[in-house]
Amino acid sequence: MGVQVEKLEKNMAKLTVEVSAEEVEKAIQTAYQKMKKNVNIPGFRKGKAPRHLIEKMYGKEVFYNDAIDNMLPSAYAKAVDECGEEIVSRPEIQVVQLESGKPFIFTASVAVKPEVVLGEYKGIQVDKAPVEVLDAEIEAEITKEREANARTITVDDRAVQKGDIISLDFDGYVDGKAFEGGKSEDYELTIGSGAFIPGFEEQLVGAEIGKDLEVNVTFPEEYHAKELAGKAAVFKCRVNSAKVKELPEVDDEFAQEVSEFDTLDAYKEDIKAKLLKDKEEDARRVKEDAVIEKIIEGAQMEIPDAMVEFQSEQMMEDFAQRMQAQGLSLQQYFQFSGMTAEKYKEQMKPRALKNIQSRLVLEAVAKAENIEATEEDLDAEMTRMAEMYKMEVEKVKELISDYQREEMKKDIAIQKAVDLVTEAAVEA
């Protein structure tokens, strides 16, 4: 097999790949063996027709598509290995020649990894992010804990108030007719939560337990059910019961119940310390991002569009996997959100470009500073993974392939480069 590389503009290249006539013959024969099982030719049992008769009846090209499928993946993979270029996009394939008795020739248009010329990357000046924990933030954390430990009490001696948790029967009508999804029994609703369309919950304030009432609302113009959008509706309602949350008092006893501390003051100090740690980590990330952004601004590199397109596709695939883990297919998500694959990829392109630029400059920094991952670094990362997944370290090592080890080393070197430029930065 032979491969020729033609460099194009903006870090694109065209690989011209030639596969020998012998390999073409093998691929066509494989295609024939697969296809003949489904071919009927008079005078022959099904699956027994000779190749030359099938070619005579349907043309020699009858096996070509399957032959391409047989040859192309391995031929392209070998071409990538032999060409000496680092390919960073999916190939655009064009068949140049495919004919029995002749070499198979195809071209692959690809993006190649851009070269980076670094500007300044040490002593970058960035704004200092303030790290301070406010009393209101501590109180907000305590309020969350109070909400989590609240108990509910049934109230039946008064009308419904804002904040009540009610059990509601409702039956909705538009133009005097019931509509789909407009009826429910014993629906739990917190008054003031905004779970229903505007105006609905407000009209339930003052409702008496066990008595019927009507709620009149208008569906928003942008309502997801188009047949109801902008329409006036009447809901016949009944509040079956109402409950109210009773929050615990904030005192030493509360601190003892929700934490390991004996006093409220000690509990608050612990909350403050945790919030401070989170804010310091956030400030570190903000500083890292600002430093990398300035290094990108000072660097020279030309990113091919195909590389950005490929990164966007990978981001969409990652998103699809996350959706799948939540029991939702990507197609279902697009259907519910009104999004399309093309729109999603287009939205991802600015972020994809930023990810590419960040990776490239950090790789360039690592190269300039001779930063590499040591075996000790790799062992530490595998130990961390073992703890995360509750596995033995040796088992983790067994499961990780040589390719994955190399990718982990690259990621570790990148993180070391991040640490270097961040620590060298000057905060104003």
Short mmCIF file of C-alpha atoms in Angstrom, two decimals, residues 71-361:
data_model
loop_
_atom_site.label_atom_id
_atom_site.label_comp_id
_atom_site.label_asym_id
_atom_site.label_seq_id
_atom_site.Cartn_x
_atom_site.Cartn_y
_atom_site.Cartn_z
CA MET A 71 -10.90 -2.30 2.24
CA LEU A 72 -11.43 1.28 3.31
CA PRO A 73 -11.28 1.18 7.16
CA SER A 74 -7.99 -0.73 7.37
CA ALA A 75 -6.48 1.08 4.37
CA TYR A 76 -7.25 4.48 5.87
CA ALA A 77 -5.92 3.42 9.30
CA LYS A 78 -2.65 2.26 7.72
CA ALA A 79 -2.41 5.48 5.71
CA VAL A 80 -2.77 7.55 8.90
CA ASP A 81 0.03 5.52 10.54
CA GLU A 82 2.32 5.86 7.51
CA CYS A 83 1.73 9.48 6.56
CA GLY A 84 3.51 10.95 9.59
CA GLU A 85 0.80 13.53 10.20
CA GLU A 86 -1.35 13.90 13.33
CA ILE A 87 -4.93 13.79 12.00
CA VAL A 88 -7.48 15.82 13.99
CA SER A 89 -10.70 15.42 11.98
CA ARG A 90 -12.88 12.86 10.30
CA PRO A 91 -11.77 12.16 6.71
CA GLU A 92 -13.72 13.21 3.65
CA ILE A 93 -13.30 10.22 1.36
CA GLN A 94 -13.44 10.30 -2.43
CA VAL A 95 -12.96 7.16 -4.55
CA VAL A 96 -10.64 7.83 -7.49
CA GLN A 97 -10.32 4.33 -8.95
CA LEU A 98 -11.91 0.96 -8.28
CA GLU A 99 -11.76 -1.66 -10.98
CA SER A 100 -11.06 -5.37 -10.99
CA GLY A 101 -7.41 -6.03 -11.84
CA LYS A 102 -6.29 -2.49 -10.92
CA PRO A 103 -5.24 -0.81 -7.67
CA PHE A 104 -7.92 0.82 -5.53
CA ILE A 105 -7.15 4.54 -5.22
CA PHE A 106 -8.95 6.98 -2.92
CA THR A 107 -8.28 10.36 -1.36
CA ALA A 108 -8.94 11.47 2.20
CA SER A 109 -9.18 15.17 2.97
CA VAL A 110 -8.25 15.72 6.62
CA ALA A 111 -7.26 18.39 9.11
CA VAL A 112 -3.79 18.08 10.61
CA LYS A 113 -2.74 19.28 14.02
CA PRO A 114 -1.77 22.97 13.83
CA GLU A 115 1.61 24.24 14.95
CA VAL A 116 1.55 26.74 17.81
CA VAL A 117 3.90 29.69 18.22
CA LEU A 118 3.70 30.74 21.85
CA GLY A 119 3.88 34.30 23.07
CA GLU A 120 4.38 35.08 26.76
CA TYR A 121 3.08 32.38 29.07
CA LYS A 122 4.87 33.15 32.36
CA GLY A 123 4.10 36.16 34.49
CA ILE A 124 0.68 36.67 32.89
CA GLN A 125 -1.19 39.45 34.71
CA VAL A 126 -4.78 38.70 35.74
CA ASP A 127 -7.36 40.25 38.05
CA LYS A 128 -7.47 38.81 41.54
CA ALA A 129 -10.76 37.09 42.30
CA PRO A 130 -12.09 38.07 45.75
CA VAL A 131 -12.48 35.17 48.17
CA GLU A 132 -14.84 36.07 51.01
CA VAL A 133 -17.66 34.30 52.80
CA LEU A 134 -20.57 36.55 53.74
CA ASP A 135 -22.83 36.03 56.76
CA ALA A 136 -25.80 35.83 54.37
CA GLU A 137 -24.20 32.85 52.62
CA ILE A 138 -23.77 31.02 55.91
CA GLU A 139 -27.39 31.76 56.77
CA ALA A 140 -28.49 30.45 53.36
CA GLU A 141 -26.73 27.14 54.05
CA ILE A 142 -28.42 26.90 57.44
CA THR A 143 -31.79 27.63 55.81
CA LYS A 144 -31.22 24.76 53.38
CA GLU A 145 -30.52 22.44 56.30
CA ARG A 146 -33.61 23.68 58.13
CA GLU A 147 -35.71 22.99 55.02
CA ALA A 148 -34.24 19.50 54.77
CA ASN A 149 -35.09 18.80 58.41
CA ALA A 150 -38.50 20.46 58.45
CA ARG A 151 -41.61 18.53 59.40
CA THR A 152 -45.04 19.05 57.87
CA ILE A 153 -48.15 19.73 59.92
CA THR A 154 -51.70 19.42 58.58
CA VAL A 155 -53.77 22.59 58.97
CA ASP A 156 -57.59 22.52 58.77
CA ASP A 157 -58.66 25.55 60.79
CA ARG A 158 -57.89 28.25 58.23
CA ALA A 159 -57.91 29.03 54.52
CA VAL A 160 -55.00 28.30 52.17
CA GLN A 161 -51.98 30.59 52.51
CA LYS A 162 -48.86 31.15 50.44
CA GLY A 163 -46.28 28.49 51.23
CA ASP A 164 -48.88 25.81 52.05
CA ILE A 165 -48.47 22.35 50.53
CA ILE A 166 -51.93 21.38 49.30
CA SER A 167 -53.60 18.29 47.85
CA LEU A 168 -55.61 19.53 44.88
CA ASP A 169 -58.25 18.13 42.51
CA PHE A 170 -58.63 20.12 39.32
CA ASP A 171 -60.47 19.76 36.01
CA GLY A 172 -59.65 22.24 33.22
CA TYR A 173 -61.82 23.47 30.32
CA VAL A 174 -61.13 25.60 27.26
CA ASP A 175 -64.15 26.87 25.32
CA GLY A 176 -66.30 24.68 27.57
CA LYS A 177 -64.45 21.47 26.63
CA ALA A 178 -62.06 19.40 28.73
CA PHE A 179 -58.54 19.18 27.32
CA GLU A 180 -55.84 16.55 27.57
CA GLY A 181 -53.67 16.87 30.67
CA GLY A 182 -56.09 19.28 32.31
CA LYS A 183 -57.35 16.93 35.02
CA SER A 184 -55.77 15.48 38.14
CA GLU A 185 -56.68 14.26 41.61
CA ASP A 186 -54.75 14.74 44.84
CA TYR A 187 -52.06 16.73 43.04
CA GLU A 188 -49.46 18.00 45.53
CA LEU A 189 -48.79 21.68 44.97
CA THR A 190 -46.80 24.21 46.99
CA ILE A 191 -48.53 27.56 46.75
CA GLY A 192 -46.09 30.15 45.43
CA SER A 193 -43.78 27.63 43.78
CA GLY A 194 -44.66 28.83 40.27
CA ALA A 195 -45.24 25.24 39.13
CA PHE A 196 -48.52 26.17 37.42
CA ILE A 197 -49.19 28.81 34.78
CA PRO A 198 -49.17 32.45 35.99
CA GLY A 199 -52.22 33.43 38.03
CA PHE A 200 -53.29 29.89 38.97
CA GLU A 201 -51.66 29.52 42.39
CA GLU A 202 -52.48 33.09 43.42
CA GLN A 203 -56.21 32.38 43.07
CA LEU A 204 -55.95 29.43 45.44
CA VAL A 205 -54.80 31.68 48.28
CA GLY A 206 -57.83 32.05 50.57
CA ALA A 207 -59.50 28.84 49.32
CA GLU A 208 -61.33 26.88 52.02
CA ILE A 209 -60.46 23.24 52.61
CA GLY A 210 -63.02 20.86 51.07
CA LYS A 211 -64.93 23.54 49.14
CA ASP A 212 -65.16 23.93 45.34
CA LEU A 213 -63.90 26.99 43.53
CA GLU A 214 -63.14 28.10 39.98
CA VAL A 215 -59.77 29.42 38.78
CA ASN A 216 -59.69 31.49 35.61
CA VAL A 217 -56.37 31.81 33.75
CA THR A 218 -54.98 32.40 30.27
CA PHE A 219 -52.28 30.13 28.87
CA PRO A 220 -49.10 31.99 27.83
CA GLU A 221 -48.66 32.70 24.12
CA GLU A 222 -45.45 30.62 24.12
CA TYR A 223 -47.05 27.64 25.93
CA HIS A 224 -45.55 24.32 24.78
CA ALA A 225 -48.95 22.84 23.85
CA LYS A 226 -49.74 24.98 20.81
CA GLU A 227 -53.45 24.14 20.85
CA LEU A 228 -53.70 25.82 24.28
CA ALA A 229 -51.32 28.75 23.73
CA GLY A 230 -53.02 32.08 24.41
CA LYS A 231 -56.36 30.43 25.27
CA ALA A 232 -58.54 31.33 28.28
CA ALA A 233 -59.23 28.38 30.59
CA VAL A 234 -61.44 27.60 33.57
CA PHE A 235 -60.29 25.12 36.21
CA LYS A 236 -62.82 23.59 38.60
CA CYS A 237 -60.83 22.98 41.76
CA ARG A 238 -61.10 21.55 45.26
CA VAL A 239 -58.43 21.72 47.95
CA ASN A 240 -58.59 18.42 49.81
CA SER A 241 -56.02 19.20 52.48
CA ALA A 242 -53.25 21.61 53.37
CA LYS A 243 -49.99 21.19 55.18
CA VAL A 244 -47.40 23.67 56.33
CA LYS A 245 -43.69 23.22 56.91
CA GLU A 246 -42.46 23.73 60.46
CA LEU A 247 -38.78 24.59 60.47
CA PRO A 248 -36.58 23.69 63.45
CA GLU A 249 -35.22 26.47 65.67
CA VAL A 250 -31.62 27.46 64.97
CA ASP A 251 -29.82 26.70 68.23
CA ASP A 252 -27.23 24.36 69.72
CA GLU A 253 -29.69 21.47 69.67
CA PHE A 254 -30.23 21.98 65.92
CA ALA A 255 -26.46 21.99 65.35
CA GLN A 256 -26.13 18.72 67.26
CA GLU A 257 -28.85 17.09 65.17
CA VAL A 258 -27.49 18.08 61.75
CA SER A 259 -23.74 18.01 62.35
CA GLU A 260 -20.93 16.61 64.50
CA PHE A 261 -20.68 19.85 66.49
CA ASP A 262 -22.06 20.61 69.93
CA THR A 263 -22.67 24.32 69.45
CA LEU A 264 -24.24 26.50 66.81
CA ASP A 265 -21.12 28.68 66.65
CA ALA A 266 -18.90 25.69 65.89
CA TYR A 267 -21.36 24.51 63.24
CA LYS A 268 -21.32 27.94 61.59
CA GLU A 269 -17.51 28.01 61.59
CA ASP A 270 -17.50 24.64 59.83
CA ILE A 271 -19.96 25.93 57.20
CA LYS A 272 -17.75 28.99 56.71
CA ALA A 273 -14.63 26.85 56.26
CA LYS A 274 -16.33 24.66 53.64
CA LEU A 275 -17.70 27.65 51.76
CA LEU A 276 -14.27 29.27 51.85
CA LYS A 277 -12.65 26.13 50.42
CA ASP A 278 -15.24 26.00 47.61
CA LYS A 279 -14.68 29.68 46.83
CA GLU A 280 -10.90 29.24 46.78
CA GLU A 281 -11.30 26.36 44.30
CA ASP A 282 -13.65 28.49 42.19
CA ALA A 283 -11.18 31.39 42.29
CA ARG A 284 -8.40 29.03 41.21
CA ARG A 285 -10.47 27.89 38.21
CA VAL A 286 -11.30 31.50 37.31
CA LYS A 287 -7.61 32.38 37.48
CA GLU A 288 -6.66 29.35 35.35
CA ASP A 289 -9.22 30.29 32.71
CA ALA A 290 -8.06 33.91 32.64
CA VAL A 291 -4.39 32.91 32.31
CA ILE A 292 -5.07 30.41 29.53
CA GLU A 293 -7.24 32.97 27.72
CA LYS A 294 -4.36 35.46 27.69
CA ILE A 295 -1.88 32.81 26.53
CA ILE A 296 -4.25 31.99 23.65
CA GLU A 297 -4.46 35.70 22.76
CA GLY A 298 -0.68 35.92 22.60
CA ALA A 299 -0.18 32.71 20.61
CA GLN A 300 -0.26 32.15 16.85
CA MET A 301 -2.12 29.14 15.45
CA GLU A 302 -4.47 28.45 12.58
CA ILE A 303 -7.34 26.12 13.50
CA PRO A 304 -8.91 24.25 10.55
CA ASP A 305 -12.71 24.30 10.39
CA ALA A 306 -12.79 20.49 10.10
CA MET A 307 -11.04 20.22 13.47
CA VAL A 308 -13.71 22.39 15.12
CA GLU A 309 -16.44 20.37 13.42
CA PHE A 310 -14.93 17.13 14.71
CA GLN A 311 -14.65 18.51 18.26
CA SER A 312 -18.31 19.65 18.12
CA GLU A 313 -19.39 16.16 17.05
CA GLN A 314 -17.45 14.60 19.92
CA MET A 315 -19.08 17.01 22.37
CA MET A 316 -22.49 16.03 21.04
CA GLU A 317 -21.61 12.34 21.44
CA ASP A 318 -20.55 12.98 25.05
CA PHE A 319 -23.83 14.81 25.66
CA ALA A 320 -25.78 11.90 24.15
CA GLN A 321 -24.08 9.49 26.57
CA ARG A 322 -25.03 11.70 29.53
CA MET A 323 -28.62 11.83 28.31
CA GLN A 324 -28.63 8.05 27.86
CA ALA A 325 -27.49 7.63 31.47
CA GLN A 326 -30.59 9.59 32.47
CA GLY A 327 -32.83 7.35 30.35
CA LEU A 328 -33.31 9.83 27.53
CA SER A 329 -32.14 9.39 23.94
CA LEU A 330 -30.62 12.30 22.05
CA GLN A 331 -33.52 12.19 19.59
CA GLN A 332 -36.00 12.49 22.47
CA TYR A 333 -34.07 15.44 23.89
CA PHE A 334 -34.11 17.18 20.52
CA GLN A 335 -37.84 16.51 20.21
CA PHE A 336 -38.63 17.98 23.65
CA SER A 337 -36.29 20.96 23.31
CA GLY A 338 -37.01 21.82 19.68
CA MET A 339 -33.28 21.46 18.99
CA THR A 340 -31.69 19.65 16.04
CA ALA A 341 -28.31 17.96 15.70
CA GLU A 342 -27.10 20.70 13.37
CA LYS A 343 -28.26 23.49 15.71
CA TYR A 344 -26.63 21.79 18.68
CA LYS A 345 -23.31 21.38 16.88
CA GLU A 346 -23.45 25.00 15.71
CA GLN A 347 -24.02 26.16 19.30
CA MET A 348 -21.09 24.02 20.47
CA LYS A 349 -18.59 25.42 17.95
CA PRO A 350 -17.41 28.45 20.01
CA ARG A 351 -16.80 26.20 23.01
CA ALA A 352 -15.20 23.55 20.79
CA LEU A 353 -12.81 26.16 19.36
CA LYS A 354 -11.89 27.36 22.85
CA ASN A 355 -11.25 23.78 24.01
CA ILE A 356 -8.98 23.17 21.01
CA GLN A 357 -7.05 26.41 21.51
CA SER A 358 -6.59 25.72 25.23
CA ARG A 359 -5.33 22.19 24.62
CA LEU A 360 -2.92 23.29 21.90
CA VAL A 361 -1.29 26.11 23.87
#
